[in-house]
CSV table of C-alpha atoms and ligand atoms in Angstrom, one decimal:
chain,number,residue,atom,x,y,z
V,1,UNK,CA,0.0,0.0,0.0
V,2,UNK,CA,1.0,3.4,-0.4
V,3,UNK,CA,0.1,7.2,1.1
V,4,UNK,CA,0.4,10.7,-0.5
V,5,UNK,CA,2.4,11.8,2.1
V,6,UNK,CA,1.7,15.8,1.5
V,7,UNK,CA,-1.9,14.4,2.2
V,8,UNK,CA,-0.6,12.9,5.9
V,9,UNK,CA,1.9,16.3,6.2
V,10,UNK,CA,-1.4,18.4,5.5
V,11,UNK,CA,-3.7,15.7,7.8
V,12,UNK,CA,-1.6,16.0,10.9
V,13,UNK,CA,-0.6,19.9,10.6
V,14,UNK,CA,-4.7,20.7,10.6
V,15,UNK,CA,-4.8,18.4,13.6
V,16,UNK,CA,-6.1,15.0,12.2
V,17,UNK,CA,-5.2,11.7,13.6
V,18,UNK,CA,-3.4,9.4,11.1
V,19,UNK,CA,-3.7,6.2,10.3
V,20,UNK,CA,-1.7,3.2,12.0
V,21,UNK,CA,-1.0,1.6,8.2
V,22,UNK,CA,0.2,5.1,7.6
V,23,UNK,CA,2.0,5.5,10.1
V,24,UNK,CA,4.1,1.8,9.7
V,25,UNK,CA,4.4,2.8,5.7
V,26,UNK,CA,5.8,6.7,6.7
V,27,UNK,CA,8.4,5.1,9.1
V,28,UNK,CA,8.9,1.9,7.3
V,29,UNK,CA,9.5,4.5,3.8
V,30,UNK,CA,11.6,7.3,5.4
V,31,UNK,CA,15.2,5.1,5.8
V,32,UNK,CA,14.9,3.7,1.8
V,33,UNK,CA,14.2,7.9,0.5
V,34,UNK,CA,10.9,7.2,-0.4
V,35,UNK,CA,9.8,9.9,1.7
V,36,UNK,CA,12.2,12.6,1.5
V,37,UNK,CA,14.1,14.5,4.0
V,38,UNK,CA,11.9,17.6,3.7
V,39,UNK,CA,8.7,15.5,3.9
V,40,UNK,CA,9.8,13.7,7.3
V,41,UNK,CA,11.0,17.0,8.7
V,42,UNK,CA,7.3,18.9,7.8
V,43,UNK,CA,5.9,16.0,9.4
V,44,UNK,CA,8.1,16.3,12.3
V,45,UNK,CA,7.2,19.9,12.6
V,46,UNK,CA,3.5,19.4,12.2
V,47,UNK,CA,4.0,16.3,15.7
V,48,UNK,CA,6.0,19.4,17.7
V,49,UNK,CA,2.9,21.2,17.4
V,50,UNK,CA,-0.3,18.7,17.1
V,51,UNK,CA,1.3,15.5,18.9
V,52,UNK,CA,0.5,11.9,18.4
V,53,UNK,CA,-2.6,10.8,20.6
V,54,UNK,CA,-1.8,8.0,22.3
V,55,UNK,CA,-3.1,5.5,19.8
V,56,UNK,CA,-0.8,7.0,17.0
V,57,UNK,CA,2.3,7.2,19.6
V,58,UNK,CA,1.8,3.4,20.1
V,59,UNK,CA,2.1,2.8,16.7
V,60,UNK,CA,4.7,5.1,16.0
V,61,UNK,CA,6.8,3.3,18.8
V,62,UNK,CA,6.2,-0.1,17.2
V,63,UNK,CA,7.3,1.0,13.7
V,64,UNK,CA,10.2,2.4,15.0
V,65,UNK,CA,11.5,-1.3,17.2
V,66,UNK,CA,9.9,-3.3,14.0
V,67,UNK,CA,12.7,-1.2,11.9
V,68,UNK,CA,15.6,-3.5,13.4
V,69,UNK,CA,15.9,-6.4,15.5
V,70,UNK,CA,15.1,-7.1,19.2
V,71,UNK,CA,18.0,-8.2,21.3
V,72,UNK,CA,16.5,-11.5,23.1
V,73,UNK,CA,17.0,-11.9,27.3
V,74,UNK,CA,15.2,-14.8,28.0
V,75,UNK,CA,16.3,-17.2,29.4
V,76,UNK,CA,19.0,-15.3,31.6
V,77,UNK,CA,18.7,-16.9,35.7
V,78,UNK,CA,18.5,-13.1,37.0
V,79,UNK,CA,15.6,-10.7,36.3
V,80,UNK,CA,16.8,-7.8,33.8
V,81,UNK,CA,16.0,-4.4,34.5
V,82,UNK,CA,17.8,-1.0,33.3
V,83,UNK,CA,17.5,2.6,34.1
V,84,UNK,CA,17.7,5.3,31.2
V,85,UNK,CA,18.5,9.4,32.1
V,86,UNK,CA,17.1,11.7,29.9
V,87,UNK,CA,20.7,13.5,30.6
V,88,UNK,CA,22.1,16.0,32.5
V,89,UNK,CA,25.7,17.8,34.1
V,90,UNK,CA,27.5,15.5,36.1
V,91,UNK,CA,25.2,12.5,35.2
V,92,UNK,CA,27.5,9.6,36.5
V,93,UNK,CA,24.8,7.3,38.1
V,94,UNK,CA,24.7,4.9,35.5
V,95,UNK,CA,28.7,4.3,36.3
V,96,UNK,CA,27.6,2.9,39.7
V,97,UNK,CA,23.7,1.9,39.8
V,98,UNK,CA,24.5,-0.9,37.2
V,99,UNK,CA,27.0,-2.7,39.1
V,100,UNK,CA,25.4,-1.8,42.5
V,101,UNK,CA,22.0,-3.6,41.1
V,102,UNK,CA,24.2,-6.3,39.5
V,103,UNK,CA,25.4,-6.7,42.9
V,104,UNK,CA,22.1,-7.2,44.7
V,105,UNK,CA,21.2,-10.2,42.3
V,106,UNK,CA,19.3,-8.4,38.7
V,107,UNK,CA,20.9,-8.4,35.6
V,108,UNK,CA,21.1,-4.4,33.7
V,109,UNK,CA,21.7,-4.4,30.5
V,110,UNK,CA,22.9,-0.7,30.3
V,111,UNK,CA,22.8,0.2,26.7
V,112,UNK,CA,24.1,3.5,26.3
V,113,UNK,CA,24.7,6.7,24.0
V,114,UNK,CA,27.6,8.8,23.6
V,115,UNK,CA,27.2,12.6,25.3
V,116,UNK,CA,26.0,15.8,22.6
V,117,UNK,CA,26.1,19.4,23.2
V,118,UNK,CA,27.1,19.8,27.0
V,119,UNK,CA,25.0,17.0,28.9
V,120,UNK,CA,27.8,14.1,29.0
V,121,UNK,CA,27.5,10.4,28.0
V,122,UNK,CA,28.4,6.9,30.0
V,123,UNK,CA,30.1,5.4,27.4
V,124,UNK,CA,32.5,8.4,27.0
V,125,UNK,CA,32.7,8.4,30.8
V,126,UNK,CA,34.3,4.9,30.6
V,127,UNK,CA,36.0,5.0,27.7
V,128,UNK,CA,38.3,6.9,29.5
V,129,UNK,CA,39.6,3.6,31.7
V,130,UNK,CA,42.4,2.7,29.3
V,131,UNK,CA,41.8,-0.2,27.5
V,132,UNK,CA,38.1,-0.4,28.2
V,133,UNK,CA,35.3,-1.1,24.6
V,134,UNK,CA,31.9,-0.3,24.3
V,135,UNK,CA,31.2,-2.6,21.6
V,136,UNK,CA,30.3,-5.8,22.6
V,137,UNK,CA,28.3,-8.9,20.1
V,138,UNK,CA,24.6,-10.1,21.5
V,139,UNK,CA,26.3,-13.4,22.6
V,140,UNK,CA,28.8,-11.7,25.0
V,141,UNK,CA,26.2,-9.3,26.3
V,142,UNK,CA,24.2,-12.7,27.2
V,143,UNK,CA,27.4,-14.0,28.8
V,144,UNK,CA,28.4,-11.2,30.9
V,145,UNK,CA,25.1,-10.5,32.2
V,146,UNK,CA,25.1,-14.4,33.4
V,147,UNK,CA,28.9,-14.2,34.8
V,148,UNK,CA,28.7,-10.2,36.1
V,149,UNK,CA,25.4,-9.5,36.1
V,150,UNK,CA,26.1,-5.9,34.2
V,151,UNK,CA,26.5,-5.0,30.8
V,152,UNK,CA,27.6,-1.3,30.0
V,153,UNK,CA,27.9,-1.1,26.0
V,154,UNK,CA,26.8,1.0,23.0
V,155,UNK,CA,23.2,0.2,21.7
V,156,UNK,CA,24.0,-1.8,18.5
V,157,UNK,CA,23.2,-0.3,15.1
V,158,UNK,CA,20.3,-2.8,14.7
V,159,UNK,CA,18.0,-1.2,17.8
V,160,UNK,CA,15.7,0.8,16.6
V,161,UNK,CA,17.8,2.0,13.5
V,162,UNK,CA,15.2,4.4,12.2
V,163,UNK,CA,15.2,6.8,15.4
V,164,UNK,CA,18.8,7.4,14.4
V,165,UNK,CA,17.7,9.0,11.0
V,166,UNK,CA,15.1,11.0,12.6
V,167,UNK,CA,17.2,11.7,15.7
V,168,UNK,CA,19.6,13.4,13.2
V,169,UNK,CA,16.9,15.2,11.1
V,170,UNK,CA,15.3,16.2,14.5
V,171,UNK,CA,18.6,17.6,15.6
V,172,UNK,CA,18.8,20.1,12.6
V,173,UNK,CA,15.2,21.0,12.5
V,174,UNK,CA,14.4,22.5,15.5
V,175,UNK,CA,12.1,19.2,16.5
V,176,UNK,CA,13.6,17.6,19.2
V,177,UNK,CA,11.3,19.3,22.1
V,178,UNK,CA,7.9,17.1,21.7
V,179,UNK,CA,7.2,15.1,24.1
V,180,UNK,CA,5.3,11.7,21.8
V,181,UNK,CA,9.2,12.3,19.8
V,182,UNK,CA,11.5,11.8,22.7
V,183,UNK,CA,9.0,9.5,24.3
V,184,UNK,CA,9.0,6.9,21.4
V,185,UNK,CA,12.4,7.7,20.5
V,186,UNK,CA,13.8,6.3,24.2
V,187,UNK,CA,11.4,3.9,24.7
V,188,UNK,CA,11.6,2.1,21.7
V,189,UNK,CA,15.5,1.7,22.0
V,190,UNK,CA,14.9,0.4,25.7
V,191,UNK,CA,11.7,-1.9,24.4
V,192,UNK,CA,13.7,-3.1,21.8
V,193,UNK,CA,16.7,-3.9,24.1
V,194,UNK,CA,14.7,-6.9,25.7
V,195,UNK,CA,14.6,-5.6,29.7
V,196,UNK,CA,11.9,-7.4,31.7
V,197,UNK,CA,12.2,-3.5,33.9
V,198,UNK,CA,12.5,0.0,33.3
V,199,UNK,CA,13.2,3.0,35.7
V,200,UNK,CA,13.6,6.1,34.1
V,201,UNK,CA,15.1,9.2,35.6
V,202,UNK,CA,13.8,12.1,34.2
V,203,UNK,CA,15.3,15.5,34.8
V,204,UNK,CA,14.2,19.0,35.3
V,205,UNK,CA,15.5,22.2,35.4
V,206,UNK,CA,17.9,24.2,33.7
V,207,UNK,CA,20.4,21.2,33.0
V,208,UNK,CA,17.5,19.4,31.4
V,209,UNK,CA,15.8,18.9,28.4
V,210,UNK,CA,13.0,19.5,30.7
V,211,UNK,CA,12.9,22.7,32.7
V,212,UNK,CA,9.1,22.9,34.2
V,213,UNK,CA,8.4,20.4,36.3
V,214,UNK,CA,5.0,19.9,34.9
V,215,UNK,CA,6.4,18.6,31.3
V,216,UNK,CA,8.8,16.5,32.5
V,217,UNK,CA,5.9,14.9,34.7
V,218,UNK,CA,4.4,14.9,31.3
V,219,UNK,CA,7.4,13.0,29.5
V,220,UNK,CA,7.8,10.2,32.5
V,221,UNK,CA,3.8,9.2,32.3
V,222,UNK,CA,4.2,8.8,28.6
V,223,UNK,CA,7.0,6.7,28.2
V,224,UNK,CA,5.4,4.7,31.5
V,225,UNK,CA,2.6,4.0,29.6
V,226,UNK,CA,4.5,3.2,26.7
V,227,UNK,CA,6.3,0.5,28.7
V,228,UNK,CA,3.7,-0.9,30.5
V,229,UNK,CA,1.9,-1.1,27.2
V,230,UNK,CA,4.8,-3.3,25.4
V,231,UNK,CA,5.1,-5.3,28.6
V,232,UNK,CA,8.0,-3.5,30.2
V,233,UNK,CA,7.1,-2.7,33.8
V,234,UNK,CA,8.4,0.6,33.8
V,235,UNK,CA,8.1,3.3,36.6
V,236,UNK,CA,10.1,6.7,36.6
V,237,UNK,CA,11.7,9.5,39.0
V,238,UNK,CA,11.7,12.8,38.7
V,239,UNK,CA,15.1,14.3,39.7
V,240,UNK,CA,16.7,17.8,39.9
V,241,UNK,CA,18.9,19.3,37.1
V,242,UNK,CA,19.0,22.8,38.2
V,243,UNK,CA,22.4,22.1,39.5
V,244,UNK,CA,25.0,19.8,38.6
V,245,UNK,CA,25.4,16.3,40.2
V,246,UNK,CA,28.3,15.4,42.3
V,247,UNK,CA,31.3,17.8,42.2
V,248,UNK,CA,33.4,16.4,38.9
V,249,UNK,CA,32.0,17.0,35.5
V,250,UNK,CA,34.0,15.4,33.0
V,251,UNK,CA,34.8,11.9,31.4
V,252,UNK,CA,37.6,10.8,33.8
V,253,UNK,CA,36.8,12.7,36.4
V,254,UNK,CA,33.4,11.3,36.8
V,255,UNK,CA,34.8,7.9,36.9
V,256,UNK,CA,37.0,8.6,39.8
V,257,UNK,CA,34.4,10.3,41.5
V,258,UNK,CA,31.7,6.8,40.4
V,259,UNK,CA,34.7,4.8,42.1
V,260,UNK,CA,34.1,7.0,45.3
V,261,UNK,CA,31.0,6.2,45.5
V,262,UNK,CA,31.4,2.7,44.8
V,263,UNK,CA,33.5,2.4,47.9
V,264,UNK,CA,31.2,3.3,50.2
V,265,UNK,CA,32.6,7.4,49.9
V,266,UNK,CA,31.4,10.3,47.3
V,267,UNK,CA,29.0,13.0,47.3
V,268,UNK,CA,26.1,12.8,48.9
V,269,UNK,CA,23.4,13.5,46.7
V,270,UNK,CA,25.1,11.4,43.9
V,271,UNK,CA,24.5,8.5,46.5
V,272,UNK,CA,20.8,9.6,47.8
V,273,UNK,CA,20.1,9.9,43.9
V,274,UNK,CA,21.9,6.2,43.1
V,275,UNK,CA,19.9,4.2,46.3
V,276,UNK,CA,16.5,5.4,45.4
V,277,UNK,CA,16.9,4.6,41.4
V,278,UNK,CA,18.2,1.3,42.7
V,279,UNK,CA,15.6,0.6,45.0
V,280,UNK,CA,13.3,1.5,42.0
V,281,UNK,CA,14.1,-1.0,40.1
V,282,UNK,CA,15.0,-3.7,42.6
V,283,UNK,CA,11.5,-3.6,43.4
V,284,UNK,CA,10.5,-3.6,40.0
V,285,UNK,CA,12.3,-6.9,39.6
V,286,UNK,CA,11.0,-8.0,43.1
V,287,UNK,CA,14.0,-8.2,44.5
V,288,UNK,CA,14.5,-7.7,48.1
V,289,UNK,CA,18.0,-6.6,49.3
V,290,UNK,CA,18.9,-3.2,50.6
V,291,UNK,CA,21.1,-1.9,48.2
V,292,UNK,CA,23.1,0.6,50.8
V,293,UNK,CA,24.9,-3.2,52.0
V,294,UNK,CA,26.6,-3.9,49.3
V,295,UNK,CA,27.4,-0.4,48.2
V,296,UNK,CA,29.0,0.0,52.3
V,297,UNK,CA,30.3,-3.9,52.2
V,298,UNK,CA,32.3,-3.5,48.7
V,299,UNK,CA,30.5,-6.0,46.7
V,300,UNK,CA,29.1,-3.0,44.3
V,301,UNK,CA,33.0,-2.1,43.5
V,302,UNK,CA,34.1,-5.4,43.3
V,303,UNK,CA,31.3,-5.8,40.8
V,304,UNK,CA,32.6,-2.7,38.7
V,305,UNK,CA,36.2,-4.1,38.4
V,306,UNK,CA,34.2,-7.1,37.3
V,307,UNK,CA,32.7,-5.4,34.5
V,308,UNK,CA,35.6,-3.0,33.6
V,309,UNK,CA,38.0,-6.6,33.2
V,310,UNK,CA,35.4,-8.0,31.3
V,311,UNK,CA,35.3,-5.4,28.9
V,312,UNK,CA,39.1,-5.1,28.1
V,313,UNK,CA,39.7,-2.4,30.9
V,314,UNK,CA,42.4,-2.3,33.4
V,315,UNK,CA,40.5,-0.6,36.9
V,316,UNK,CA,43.8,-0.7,38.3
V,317,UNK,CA,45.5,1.9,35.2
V,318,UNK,CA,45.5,5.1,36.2
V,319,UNK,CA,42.9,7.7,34.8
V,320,UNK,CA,44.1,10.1,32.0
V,321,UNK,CA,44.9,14.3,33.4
V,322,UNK,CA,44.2,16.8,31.1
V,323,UNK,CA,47.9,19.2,30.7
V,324,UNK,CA,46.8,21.9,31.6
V,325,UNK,CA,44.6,23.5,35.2
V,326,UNK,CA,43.2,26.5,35.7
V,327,UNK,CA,40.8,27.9,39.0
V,328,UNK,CA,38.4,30.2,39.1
V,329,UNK,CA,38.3,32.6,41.7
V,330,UNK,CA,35.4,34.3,43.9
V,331,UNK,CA,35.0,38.9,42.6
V,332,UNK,CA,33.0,39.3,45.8
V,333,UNK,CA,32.3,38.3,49.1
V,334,UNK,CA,29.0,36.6,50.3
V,335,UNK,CA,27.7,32.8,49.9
V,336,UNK,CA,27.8,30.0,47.6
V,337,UNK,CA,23.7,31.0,46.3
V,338,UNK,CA,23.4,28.9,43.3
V,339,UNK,CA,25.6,26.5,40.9
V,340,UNK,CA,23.9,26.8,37.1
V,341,UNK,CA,24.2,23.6,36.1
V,342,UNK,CA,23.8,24.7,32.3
V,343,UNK,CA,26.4,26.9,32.4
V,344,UNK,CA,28.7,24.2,34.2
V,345,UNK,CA,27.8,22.0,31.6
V,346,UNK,CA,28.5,24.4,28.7
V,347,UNK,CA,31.9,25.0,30.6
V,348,UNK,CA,32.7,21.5,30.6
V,349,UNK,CA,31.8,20.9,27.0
V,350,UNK,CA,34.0,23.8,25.7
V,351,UNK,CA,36.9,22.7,28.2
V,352,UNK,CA,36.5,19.6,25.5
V,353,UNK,CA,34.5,17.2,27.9
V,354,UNK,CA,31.7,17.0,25.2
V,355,UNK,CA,31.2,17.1,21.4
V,356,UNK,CA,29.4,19.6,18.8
V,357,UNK,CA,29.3,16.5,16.5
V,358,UNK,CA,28.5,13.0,16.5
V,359,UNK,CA,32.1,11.9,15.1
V,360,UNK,CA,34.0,14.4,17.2
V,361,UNK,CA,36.5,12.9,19.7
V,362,UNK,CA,35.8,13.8,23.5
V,363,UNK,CA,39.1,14.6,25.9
V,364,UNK,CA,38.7,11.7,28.3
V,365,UNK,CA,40.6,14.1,31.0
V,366,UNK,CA,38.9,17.5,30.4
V,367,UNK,CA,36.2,18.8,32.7
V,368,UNK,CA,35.3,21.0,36.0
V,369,UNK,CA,35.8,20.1,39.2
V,370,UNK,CA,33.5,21.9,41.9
V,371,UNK,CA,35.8,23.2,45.0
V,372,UNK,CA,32.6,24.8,47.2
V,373,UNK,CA,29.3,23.9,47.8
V,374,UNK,CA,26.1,25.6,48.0
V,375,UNK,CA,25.6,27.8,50.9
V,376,UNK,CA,29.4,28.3,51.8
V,377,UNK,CA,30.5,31.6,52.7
V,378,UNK,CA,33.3,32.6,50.6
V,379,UNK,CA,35.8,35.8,50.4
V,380,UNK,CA,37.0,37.3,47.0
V,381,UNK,CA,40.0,35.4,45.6
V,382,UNK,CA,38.6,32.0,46.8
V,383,UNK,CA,38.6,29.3,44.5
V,384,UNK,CA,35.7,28.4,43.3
V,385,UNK,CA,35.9,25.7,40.1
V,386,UNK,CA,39.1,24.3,38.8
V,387,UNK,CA,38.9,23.8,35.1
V,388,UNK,CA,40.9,21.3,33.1
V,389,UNK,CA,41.6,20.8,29.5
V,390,UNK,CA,44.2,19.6,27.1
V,391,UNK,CA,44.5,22.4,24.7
V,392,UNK,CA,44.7,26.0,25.9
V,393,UNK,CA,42.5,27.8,24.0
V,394,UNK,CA,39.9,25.2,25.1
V,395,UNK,CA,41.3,26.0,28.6
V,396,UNK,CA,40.7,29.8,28.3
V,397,UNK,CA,36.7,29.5,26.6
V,398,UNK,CA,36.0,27.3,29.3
V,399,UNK,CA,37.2,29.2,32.2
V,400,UNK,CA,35.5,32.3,30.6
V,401,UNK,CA,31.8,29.9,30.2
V,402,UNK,CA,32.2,29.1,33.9
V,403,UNK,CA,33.0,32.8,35.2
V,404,UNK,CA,29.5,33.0,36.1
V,405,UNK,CA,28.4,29.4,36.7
V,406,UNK,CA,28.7,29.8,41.1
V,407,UNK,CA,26.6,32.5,41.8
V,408,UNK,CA,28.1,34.7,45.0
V,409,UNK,CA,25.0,36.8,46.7
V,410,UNK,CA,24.2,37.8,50.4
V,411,UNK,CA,21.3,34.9,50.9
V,412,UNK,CA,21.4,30.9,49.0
V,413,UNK,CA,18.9,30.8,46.5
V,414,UNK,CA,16.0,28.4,46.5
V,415,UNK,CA,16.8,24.9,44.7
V,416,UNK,CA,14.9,22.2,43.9
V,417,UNK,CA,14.5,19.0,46.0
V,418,UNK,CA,16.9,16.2,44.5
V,419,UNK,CA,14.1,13.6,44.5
V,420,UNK,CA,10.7,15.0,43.2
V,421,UNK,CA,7.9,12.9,42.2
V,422,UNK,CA,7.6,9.1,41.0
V,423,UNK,CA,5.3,8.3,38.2
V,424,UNK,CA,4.1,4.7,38.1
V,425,UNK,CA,2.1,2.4,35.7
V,426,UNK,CA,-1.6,2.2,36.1
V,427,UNK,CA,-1.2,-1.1,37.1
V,428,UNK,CA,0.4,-0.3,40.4
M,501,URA,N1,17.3,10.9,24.0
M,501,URA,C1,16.9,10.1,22.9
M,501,URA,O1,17.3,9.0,22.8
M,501,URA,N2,15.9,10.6,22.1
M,501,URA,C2,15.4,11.9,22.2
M,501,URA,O2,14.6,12.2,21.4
M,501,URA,C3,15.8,12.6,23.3
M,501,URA,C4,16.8,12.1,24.1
């Protein structure tokens, strides 16, 4: 069968519903050029503003798994269940929730995605542990969630390959922001991954995609639904981005502050935030261990160095340095009021943390680290940030983005709570 797609452009821009067999043939045409770049983008334009009720979402999503293959779990003696972030500054949880839930008995398959623009991405993070791939085949995926119980690797090119056309179209268009296109485009990478459990952590605030919490509230009960309609049992947590998480931003950095953590140490709210998204999905696999005893008892680390060996890294290497440190320094007395955790994140990416391109390279030692915290009185000349970077140029933009990233004032400025809401299936 075949559509007039100006007729479906035209349909959805006045408001209409279209069609499920539509829908399959729109998707199903878009990767072979029978619909055209400019078509797919119109249509894309007309979803920003219209959306896709949920019928048409659900079909969407399907179209989009049924364009590749499903990677197949069953059979596996532990329960699977995975987390996704919608991304943020500082966003290292992955890093130690997978083996800390490997650790209390599930099996995560963590399939990831490389960082864009300034919110940073796990498998950069760990490519900087010398020696250490992303890529792994199906059949050693299998393996190592039967040996280690955690998998961290790059979602194959098979999952879902039809979100990575539109992904990239979306990216040029102006048509990421809609909620039914980021919903179906995570979900139906995570559906198609074969996890038995989803927890998603969805961000708000300035660091987010998400600022208001009402739309990202919005985001987590659709991709919930979506979920729990394919059979996922999925369940998500709303979580601050206003500020950055944890006090190192930056590829190796955040691993050494992940290892922290994984030995029982680390910031605090990067271990509040890493318990409750563990307890969410140890629950979700019905699993009942308290995930705190084998984060304090070492058996989440020893885990880690499990995974890292069985991915070609060495835990014991040390972590790449970038050449060259600078600090930046407090222009006036008062407190710590507020730490932006956009312009952080900017700072970071321009210290060459992050990429502006998909094929860039990332500098596995660049980033920030945070020297005060919130609330701290401070005197001019302190040091607030230390920057790092391997090239100076990329040294001096950075230290210029993050001139105004700690806010000094006379009174600390009102921050979101690190945990905000949960949203859950209908079913529970
Ligand atoms: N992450 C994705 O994978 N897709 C989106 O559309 C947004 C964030």
């Amino acid at each position: 069968m075949s559509f007039d797609i100006v007729e479906l452009i035209v349909a959805k821009r006045d408001g209409a519903a279209l069609p499920d067999d539509a829908i399959a043939w729109l998707l199903g045409n878009y990767p072979g050029g029978a619909v055209a770049d400019e078509q797919m983008a119109a249509l894309l334009m007309a979803i920003v503003f219209r959306g896709l009720d949920p019928r048409e979402l659900r079909t969407w999503t399907d179209a989009m798994i049924a364009s590749g293959t499903r990677l197949d779990l069953r059979g596996l003696s532990r329960p699977t269940v995975d987390k996704h972030s919608t991304g943020g500054v500082g966003d290292k949880i992955s890093l130690i929730l997978a083996p800390l839930v490997a650790a209390c008995g599930a099996a995560v398959p963590q399939l990831s995605g490389r960082g864009l623009g300034y919110t940073g991405g796990t498998l950069d993070k760990l490519e900087a542990i010398p020696g250490w791939r992303s890529t792994l085949e199906d059949d050693q995926i299998r393996r190592q969630l039967e040996e280690v119980g955690a998998v961290v690797c790059a979602a194959g090119g098979s999952l879902a390959p039809v979100d990575r056309a539109l992904y990239a179209l979306r990216d040029v268009t102006g048509t990421v922001e809609s909620i039914p296109l980021i919903a179906s485009s995570i979900m139906s990478k995570k559906i198609a991954e074969g996890t038995q459990a989803l927890v998603l952590d969805v961000k708000v605030g300035r660091g987010a995609f998400m600022e208001s919490p009402q739309r990202a509230r919005a985001l987590a009960a659709t991709m919930v639904a979506l979920g729990e309609s394919h059979g996922v049992r999925t369940r998500a947590q709303l979580s601050a981005m206003d500020r950055p998480l944890g006090r190192a931003i930056g590829n190796a950095l955040e691993v050494a502050e992940s290892i922290d953590v994984l030995r029982g140490g680390g910031p605090a709210d990067v271990r509040e935030l890493t318990l409750a998204l563990a307890r969410l999905m140890l629950e979700a696999v019905g699993i009942d261990v308290d995930p705190v005893t084998r984060l304090d008892d070492g058996s989440a680390y020893e885990t880690f160095v499990a995974l890292v060996r069985a991915q070609g890294g060495d835990p014991d290497a040390a972590l790449p340095v970038a050449a060259h440190h600078a600090r930046v320094r407090a222009t006036r007395p008062g407190v710590v009021a507020a730490i932006d955790a956009r312009a952080i994140g900017v700072a970071a990416w321009r210290a060459g943390a992050g990429r502006a391109r998909k094929e860039d390279p990332v500098s596995p030692g660049a980033g920030l680290r945070l020297l005060v915290e919130r609330g701290q009185p401070v005197a001019v000349g302190d040091e607030l940030l230390e920057v790092r970077a391997d090239d100076v140029t990329h040294l001096e933009r950075a230290t210029a983005a993050a001139a105004d990233a700690v806010r000094i004032d006379e009174v600390v400025a009102p921050e979101l709570a690190l945990l905000l809401d949960r949203v859950e299936g209908a079913a529970h």
